[in-house]
Tab-separated table of C-alpha atoms in Angstrom:
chain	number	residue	atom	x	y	z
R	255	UNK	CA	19.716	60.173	-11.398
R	256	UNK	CA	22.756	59.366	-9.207
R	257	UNK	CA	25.383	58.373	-11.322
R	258	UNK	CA	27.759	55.692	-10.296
R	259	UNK	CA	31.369	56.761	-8.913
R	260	UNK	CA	34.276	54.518	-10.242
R	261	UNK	CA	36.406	52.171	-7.609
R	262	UNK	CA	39.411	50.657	-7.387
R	263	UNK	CA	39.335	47.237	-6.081
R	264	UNK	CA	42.616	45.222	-4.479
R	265	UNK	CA	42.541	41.608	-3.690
R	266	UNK	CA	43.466	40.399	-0.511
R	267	UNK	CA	42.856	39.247	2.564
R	268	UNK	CA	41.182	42.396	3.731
R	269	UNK	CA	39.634	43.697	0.514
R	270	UNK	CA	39.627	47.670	0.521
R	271	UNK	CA	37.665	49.958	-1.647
R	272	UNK	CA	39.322	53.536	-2.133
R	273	UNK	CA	37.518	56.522	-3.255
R	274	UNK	CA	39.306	57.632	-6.608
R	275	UNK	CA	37.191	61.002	-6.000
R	276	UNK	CA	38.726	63.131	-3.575
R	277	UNK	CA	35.373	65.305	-3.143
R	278	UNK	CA	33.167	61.735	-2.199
R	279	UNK	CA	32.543	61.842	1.500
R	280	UNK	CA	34.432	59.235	3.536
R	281	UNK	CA	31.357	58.978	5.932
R	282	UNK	CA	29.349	57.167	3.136
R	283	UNK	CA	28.502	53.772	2.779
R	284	UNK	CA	27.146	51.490	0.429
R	285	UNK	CA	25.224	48.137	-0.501
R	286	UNK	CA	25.272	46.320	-3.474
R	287	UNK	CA	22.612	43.832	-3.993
R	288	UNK	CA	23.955	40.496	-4.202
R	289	UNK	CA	23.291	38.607	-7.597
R	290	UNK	CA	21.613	35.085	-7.665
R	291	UNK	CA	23.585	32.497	-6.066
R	292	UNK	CA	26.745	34.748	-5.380
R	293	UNK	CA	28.007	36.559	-2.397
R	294	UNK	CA	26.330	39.718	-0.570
R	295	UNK	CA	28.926	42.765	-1.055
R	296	UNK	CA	28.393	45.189	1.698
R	297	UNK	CA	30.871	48.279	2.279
R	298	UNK	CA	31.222	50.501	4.997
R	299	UNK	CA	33.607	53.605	5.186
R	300	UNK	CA	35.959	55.235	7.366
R	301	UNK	CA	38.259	58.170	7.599
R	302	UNK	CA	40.706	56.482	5.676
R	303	UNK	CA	39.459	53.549	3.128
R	304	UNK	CA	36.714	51.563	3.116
R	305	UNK	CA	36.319	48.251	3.638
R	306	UNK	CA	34.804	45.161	2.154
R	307	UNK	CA	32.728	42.732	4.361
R	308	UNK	CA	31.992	39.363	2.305
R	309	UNK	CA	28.831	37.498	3.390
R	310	UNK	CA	28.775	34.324	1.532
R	311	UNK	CA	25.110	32.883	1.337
R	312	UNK	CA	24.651	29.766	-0.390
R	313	UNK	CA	21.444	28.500	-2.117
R	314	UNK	CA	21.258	25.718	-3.906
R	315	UNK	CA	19.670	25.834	-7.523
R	316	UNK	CA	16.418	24.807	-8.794
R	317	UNK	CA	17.792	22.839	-11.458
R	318	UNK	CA	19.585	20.090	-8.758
R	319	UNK	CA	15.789	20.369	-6.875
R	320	UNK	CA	14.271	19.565	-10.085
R	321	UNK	CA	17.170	16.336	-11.204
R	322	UNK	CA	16.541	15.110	-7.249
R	323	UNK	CA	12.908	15.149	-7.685
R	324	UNK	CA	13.493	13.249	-11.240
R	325	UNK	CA	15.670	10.720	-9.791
R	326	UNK	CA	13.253	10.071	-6.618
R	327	UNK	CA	10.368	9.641	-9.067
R	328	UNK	CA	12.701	7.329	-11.714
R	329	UNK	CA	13.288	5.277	-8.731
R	330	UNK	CA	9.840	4.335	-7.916
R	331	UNK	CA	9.018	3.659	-11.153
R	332	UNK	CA	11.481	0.896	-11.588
R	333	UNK	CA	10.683	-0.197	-8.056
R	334	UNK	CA	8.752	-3.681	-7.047
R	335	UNK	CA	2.574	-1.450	-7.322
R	336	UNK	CA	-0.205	-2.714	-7.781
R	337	UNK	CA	-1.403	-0.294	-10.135
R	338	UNK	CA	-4.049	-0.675	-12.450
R	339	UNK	CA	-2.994	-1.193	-16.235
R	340	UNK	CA	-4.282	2.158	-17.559
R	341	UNK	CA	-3.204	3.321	-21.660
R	342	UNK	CA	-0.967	5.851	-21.506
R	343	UNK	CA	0.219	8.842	-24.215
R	344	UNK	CA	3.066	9.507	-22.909
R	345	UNK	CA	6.153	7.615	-21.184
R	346	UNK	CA	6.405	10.142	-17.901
R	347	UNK	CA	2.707	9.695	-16.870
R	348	UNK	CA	3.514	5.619	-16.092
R	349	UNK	CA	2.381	5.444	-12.530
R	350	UNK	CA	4.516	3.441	-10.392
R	351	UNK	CA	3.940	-0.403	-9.341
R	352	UNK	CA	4.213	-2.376	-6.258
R	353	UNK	CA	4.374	-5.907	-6.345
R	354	UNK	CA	3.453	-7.527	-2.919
R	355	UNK	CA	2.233	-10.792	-1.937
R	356	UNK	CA	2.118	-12.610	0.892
R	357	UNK	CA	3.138	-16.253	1.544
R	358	UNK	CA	2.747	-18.686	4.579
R	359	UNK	CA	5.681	-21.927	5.014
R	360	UNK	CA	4.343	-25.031	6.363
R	361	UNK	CA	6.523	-28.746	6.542
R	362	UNK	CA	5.537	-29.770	3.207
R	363	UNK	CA	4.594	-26.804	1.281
R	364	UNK	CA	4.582	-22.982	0.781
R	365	UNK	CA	1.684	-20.796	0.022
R	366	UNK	CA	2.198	-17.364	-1.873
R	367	UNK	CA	-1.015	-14.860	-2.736
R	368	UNK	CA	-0.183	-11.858	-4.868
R	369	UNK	CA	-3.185	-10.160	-6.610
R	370	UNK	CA	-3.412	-9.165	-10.402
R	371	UNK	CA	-4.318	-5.511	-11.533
R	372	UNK	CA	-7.091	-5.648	-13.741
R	373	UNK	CA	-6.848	-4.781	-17.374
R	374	UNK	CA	-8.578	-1.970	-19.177
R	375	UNK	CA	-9.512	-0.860	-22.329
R	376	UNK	CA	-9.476	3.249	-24.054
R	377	UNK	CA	-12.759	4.084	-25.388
R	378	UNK	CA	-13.345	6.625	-28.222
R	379	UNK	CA	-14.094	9.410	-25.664
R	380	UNK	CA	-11.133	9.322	-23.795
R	381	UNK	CA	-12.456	7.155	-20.801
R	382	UNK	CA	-11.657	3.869	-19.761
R	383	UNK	CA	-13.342	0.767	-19.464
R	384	UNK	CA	-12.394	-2.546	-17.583
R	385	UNK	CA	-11.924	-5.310	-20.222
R	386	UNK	CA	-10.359	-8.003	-17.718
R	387	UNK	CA	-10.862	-8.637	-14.005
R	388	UNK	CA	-8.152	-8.502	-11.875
R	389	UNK	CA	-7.419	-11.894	-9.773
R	390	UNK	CA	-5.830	-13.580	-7.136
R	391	UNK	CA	-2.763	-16.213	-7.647
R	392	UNK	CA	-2.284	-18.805	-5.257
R	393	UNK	CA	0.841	-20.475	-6.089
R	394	UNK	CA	1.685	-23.762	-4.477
R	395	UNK	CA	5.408	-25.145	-4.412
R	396	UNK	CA	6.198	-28.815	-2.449
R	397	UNK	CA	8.862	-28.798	0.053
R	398	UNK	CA	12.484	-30.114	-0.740
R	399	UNK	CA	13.650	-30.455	2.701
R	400	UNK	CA	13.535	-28.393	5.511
R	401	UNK	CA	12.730	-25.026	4.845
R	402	UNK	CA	13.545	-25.478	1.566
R	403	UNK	CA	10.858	-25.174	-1.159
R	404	UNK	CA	11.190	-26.255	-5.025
R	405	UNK	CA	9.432	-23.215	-6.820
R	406	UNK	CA	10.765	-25.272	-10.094
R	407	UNK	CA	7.416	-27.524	-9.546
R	408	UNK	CA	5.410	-24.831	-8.478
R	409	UNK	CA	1.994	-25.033	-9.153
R	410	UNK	CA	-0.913	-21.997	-9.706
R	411	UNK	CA	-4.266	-21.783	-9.486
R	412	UNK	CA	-6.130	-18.099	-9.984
R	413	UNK	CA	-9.010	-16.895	-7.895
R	414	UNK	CA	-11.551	-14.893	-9.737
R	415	UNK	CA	-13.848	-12.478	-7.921
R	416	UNK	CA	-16.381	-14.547	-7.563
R	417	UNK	CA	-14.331	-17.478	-6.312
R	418	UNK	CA	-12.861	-14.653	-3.031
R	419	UNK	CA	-16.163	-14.128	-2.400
R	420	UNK	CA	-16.631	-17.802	-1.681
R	421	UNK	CA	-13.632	-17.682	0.450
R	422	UNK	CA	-14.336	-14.967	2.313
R	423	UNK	CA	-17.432	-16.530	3.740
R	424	UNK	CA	-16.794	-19.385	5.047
R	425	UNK	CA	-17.545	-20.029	8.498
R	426	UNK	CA	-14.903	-22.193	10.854
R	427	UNK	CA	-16.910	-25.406	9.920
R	428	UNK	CA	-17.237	-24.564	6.118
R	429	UNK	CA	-15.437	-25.950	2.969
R	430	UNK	CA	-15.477	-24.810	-1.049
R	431	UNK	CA	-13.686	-26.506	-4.200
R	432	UNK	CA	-13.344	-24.803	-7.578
R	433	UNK	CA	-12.522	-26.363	-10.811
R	434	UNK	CA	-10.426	-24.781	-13.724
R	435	UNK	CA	-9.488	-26.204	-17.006
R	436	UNK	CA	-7.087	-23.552	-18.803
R	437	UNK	CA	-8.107	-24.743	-22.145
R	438	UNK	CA	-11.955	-25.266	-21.618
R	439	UNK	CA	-13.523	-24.309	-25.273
R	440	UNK	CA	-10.178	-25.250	-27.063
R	441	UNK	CA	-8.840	-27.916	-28.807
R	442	UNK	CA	-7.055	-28.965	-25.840
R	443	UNK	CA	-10.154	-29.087	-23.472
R	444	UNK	CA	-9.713	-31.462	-20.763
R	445	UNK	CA	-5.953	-32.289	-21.228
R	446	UNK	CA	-5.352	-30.147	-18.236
R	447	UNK	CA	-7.521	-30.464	-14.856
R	448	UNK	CA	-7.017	-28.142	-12.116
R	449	UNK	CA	-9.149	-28.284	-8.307
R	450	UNK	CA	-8.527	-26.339	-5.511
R	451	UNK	CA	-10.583	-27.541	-2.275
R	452	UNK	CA	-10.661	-25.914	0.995
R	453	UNK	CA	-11.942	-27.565	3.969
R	454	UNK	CA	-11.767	-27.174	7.608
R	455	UNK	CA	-9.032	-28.697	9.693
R	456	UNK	CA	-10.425	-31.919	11.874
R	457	UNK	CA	-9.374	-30.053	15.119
R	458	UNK	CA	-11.503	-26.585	13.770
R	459	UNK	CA	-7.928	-24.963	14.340
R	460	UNK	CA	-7.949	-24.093	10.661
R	461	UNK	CA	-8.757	-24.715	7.073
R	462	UNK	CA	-6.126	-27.024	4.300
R	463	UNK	CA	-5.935	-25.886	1.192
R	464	UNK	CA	-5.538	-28.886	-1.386
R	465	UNK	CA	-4.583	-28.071	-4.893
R	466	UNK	CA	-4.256	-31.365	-7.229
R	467	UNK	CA	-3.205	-30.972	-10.975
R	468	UNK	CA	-3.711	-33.688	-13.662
R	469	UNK	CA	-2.203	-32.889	-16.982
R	470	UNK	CA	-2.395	-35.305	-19.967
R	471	UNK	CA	-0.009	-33.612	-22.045
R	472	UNK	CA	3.257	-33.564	-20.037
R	473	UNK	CA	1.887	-36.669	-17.908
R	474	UNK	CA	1.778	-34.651	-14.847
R	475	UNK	CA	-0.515	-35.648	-11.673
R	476	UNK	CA	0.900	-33.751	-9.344
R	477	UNK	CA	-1.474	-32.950	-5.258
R	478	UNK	CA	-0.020	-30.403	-3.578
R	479	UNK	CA	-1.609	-29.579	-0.036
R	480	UNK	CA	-1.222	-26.779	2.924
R	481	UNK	CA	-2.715	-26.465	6.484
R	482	UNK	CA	-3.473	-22.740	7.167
R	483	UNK	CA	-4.193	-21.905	10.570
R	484	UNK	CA	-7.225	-19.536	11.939
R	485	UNK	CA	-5.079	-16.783	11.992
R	486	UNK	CA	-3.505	-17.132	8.974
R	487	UNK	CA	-7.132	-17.316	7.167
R	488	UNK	CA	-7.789	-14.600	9.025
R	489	UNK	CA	-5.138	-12.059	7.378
R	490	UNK	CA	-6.258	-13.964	3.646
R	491	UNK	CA	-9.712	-12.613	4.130
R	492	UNK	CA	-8.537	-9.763	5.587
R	493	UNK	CA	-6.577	-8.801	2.336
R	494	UNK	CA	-9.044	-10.030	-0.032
R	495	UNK	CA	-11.393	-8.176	1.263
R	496	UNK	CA	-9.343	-5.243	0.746
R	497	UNK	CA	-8.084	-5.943	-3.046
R	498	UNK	CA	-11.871	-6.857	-4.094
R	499	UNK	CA	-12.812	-3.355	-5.046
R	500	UNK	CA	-9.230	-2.782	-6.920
R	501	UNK	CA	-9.956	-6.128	-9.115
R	502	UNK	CA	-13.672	-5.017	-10.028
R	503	UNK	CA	-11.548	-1.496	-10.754
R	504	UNK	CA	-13.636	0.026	-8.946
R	505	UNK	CA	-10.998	2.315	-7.068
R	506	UNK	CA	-10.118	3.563	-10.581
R	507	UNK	CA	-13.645	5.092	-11.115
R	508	UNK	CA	-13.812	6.159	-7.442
R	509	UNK	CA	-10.755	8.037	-7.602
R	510	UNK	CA	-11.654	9.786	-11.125
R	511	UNK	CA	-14.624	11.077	-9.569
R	512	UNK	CA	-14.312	15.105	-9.802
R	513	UNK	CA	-16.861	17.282	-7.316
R	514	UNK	CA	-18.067	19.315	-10.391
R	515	UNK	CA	-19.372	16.017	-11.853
R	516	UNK	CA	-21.175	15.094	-8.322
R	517	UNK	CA	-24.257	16.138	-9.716
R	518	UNK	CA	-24.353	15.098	-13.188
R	519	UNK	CA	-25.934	12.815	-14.304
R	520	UNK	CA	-24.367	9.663	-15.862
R	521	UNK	CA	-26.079	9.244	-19.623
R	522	UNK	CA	-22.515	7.777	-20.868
R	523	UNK	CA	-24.314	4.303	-20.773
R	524	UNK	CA	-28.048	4.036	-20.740
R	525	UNK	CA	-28.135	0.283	-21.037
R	526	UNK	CA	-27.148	0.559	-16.884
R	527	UNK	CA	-30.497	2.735	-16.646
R	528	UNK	CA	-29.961	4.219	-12.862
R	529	UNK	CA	-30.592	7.951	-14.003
R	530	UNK	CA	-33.714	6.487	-14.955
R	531	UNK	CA	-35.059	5.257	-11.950
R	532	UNK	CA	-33.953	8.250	-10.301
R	533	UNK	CA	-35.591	10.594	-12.499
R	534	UNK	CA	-39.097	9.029	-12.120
């Protein structure tokens, strides 16, 4: 084993390393490895001394890789997603949300769609079922003046699945109207009287979207209405037809869907009875 020689190091501007052994070769030279996130020491010899060369290499630590990857993700998660409402054990594995919508100004009224996650429920095996729907708000606010709206009497009206489905086919000549009562099987059943009606424009440039709202118990009767244009129908069903599969939750199960399990069969449920007919 080669055994170290001891050095004598002076600081300056030209550092200098002199042999204290006058038997070590000046015509040596030596490297010493540089330690993690220091400087590279190299030294090379001459007749007299020998002299330090400093190459400085800079690497940044994992640690500040691993805080700017926790700040990035932090700042999603507090962001404005339309992410379905999932149990979770622990805080870190809340995916982020996006809330979007999408709203159309006429003279008289404004028009905003944003669609609702749906809800879902932790079984005893670990899975997850959907317990609520997700749906569509349509939220209707008159105009004050001129591109001003009053969101204070805003009014809402949500689309189930079913309800899209109507929407999305109608032709250029065809119409639809839905009634809600929020309290329907309650004590307050019929105080409140919600009905949206879509028809088609008298020039077939269009559909208008009428909302009118009776309710008993703050004496409201309040019709709000909107005229949305071919186009703008156009990017509604367009949309809708997107979200449909993310209210039924569908997505969820598609993207849970592992290739191992590809060809197993589904006995979770036999009320559904597929593997059944299948299997015949």
């Amino acid at each position: 084993m080669m055994m170290m020689r001891p050095y004598s190091l002076s600081s300056s501007s030209s550092l200098t390393v002199t042999p204290q052994n006058p038997k070590l070769s000046a015509a040596h030279s030596f490297f010493f490895p540089p330690l993690s996130g220091t400087t590279a020491l190299t030294f090379s010899s001459n007749p007299t001394h020998l002299t330090k060369r400093l190459s400085l290499k800079c690497r940044q630590s994992e640690y500040f890789d691993q805080q700017k990857l926790a700040t990035t993700t932090a700042h999603y998660d507090n962001s404005s997603s339309f992410a379905p409402q999932t149990p979770s054990s622990r805080a870190d594995q809340v995916p982020a949300r996006f809330y979007v919508g999408h709203s159309i100004y006429k003279g008289k009224a404004a028009l905003t769609v944003e669609p609702k996650a749906p809800e879902f429920t932790a079984l005893d095996s670990g899975a997850f079922k959907v317990s609520k729907e997700g749906f569509v708000l349509l939220q209707f606010a008159p105009a004050a003046g001129v591109r001003v709206y009053d969101w204070s009497r805003k009014q809402v009206f949500s689309l189930s699945v079913t309800e899209i489905g109507n929407l999305v086919s109608l032709g250029a000549t065809g119409s639809c109207e839905f009634f809600h009562d929020p309290f329907k099987g309650r004590s307050d059943e019929g105080q409140v009287r919600k009905m949206l009606k879509v028809e088609p424009l008298p020039d077939g440039s269009g559909h208008f979207f009428n909302l009118s709202v009776q309710n008993k118990l703050i004496n409201l009767d309040e019709n709000i209405y909107i005229p949305v244009t071919r186009a703008e129908f156009a990017v509604l069903n367009s949309a809708f037809n997107f979200i449909l599969p993310h209210l039924l939750g569908w997505s969820a199960f598609a993207n849970s869907i592992k290739p191992e399990e590809m060809s197993r069969g589904n006995n979770a449920s036999p009320k559904y009875g597929g593997d059944y007919e299948w299997k015949r």
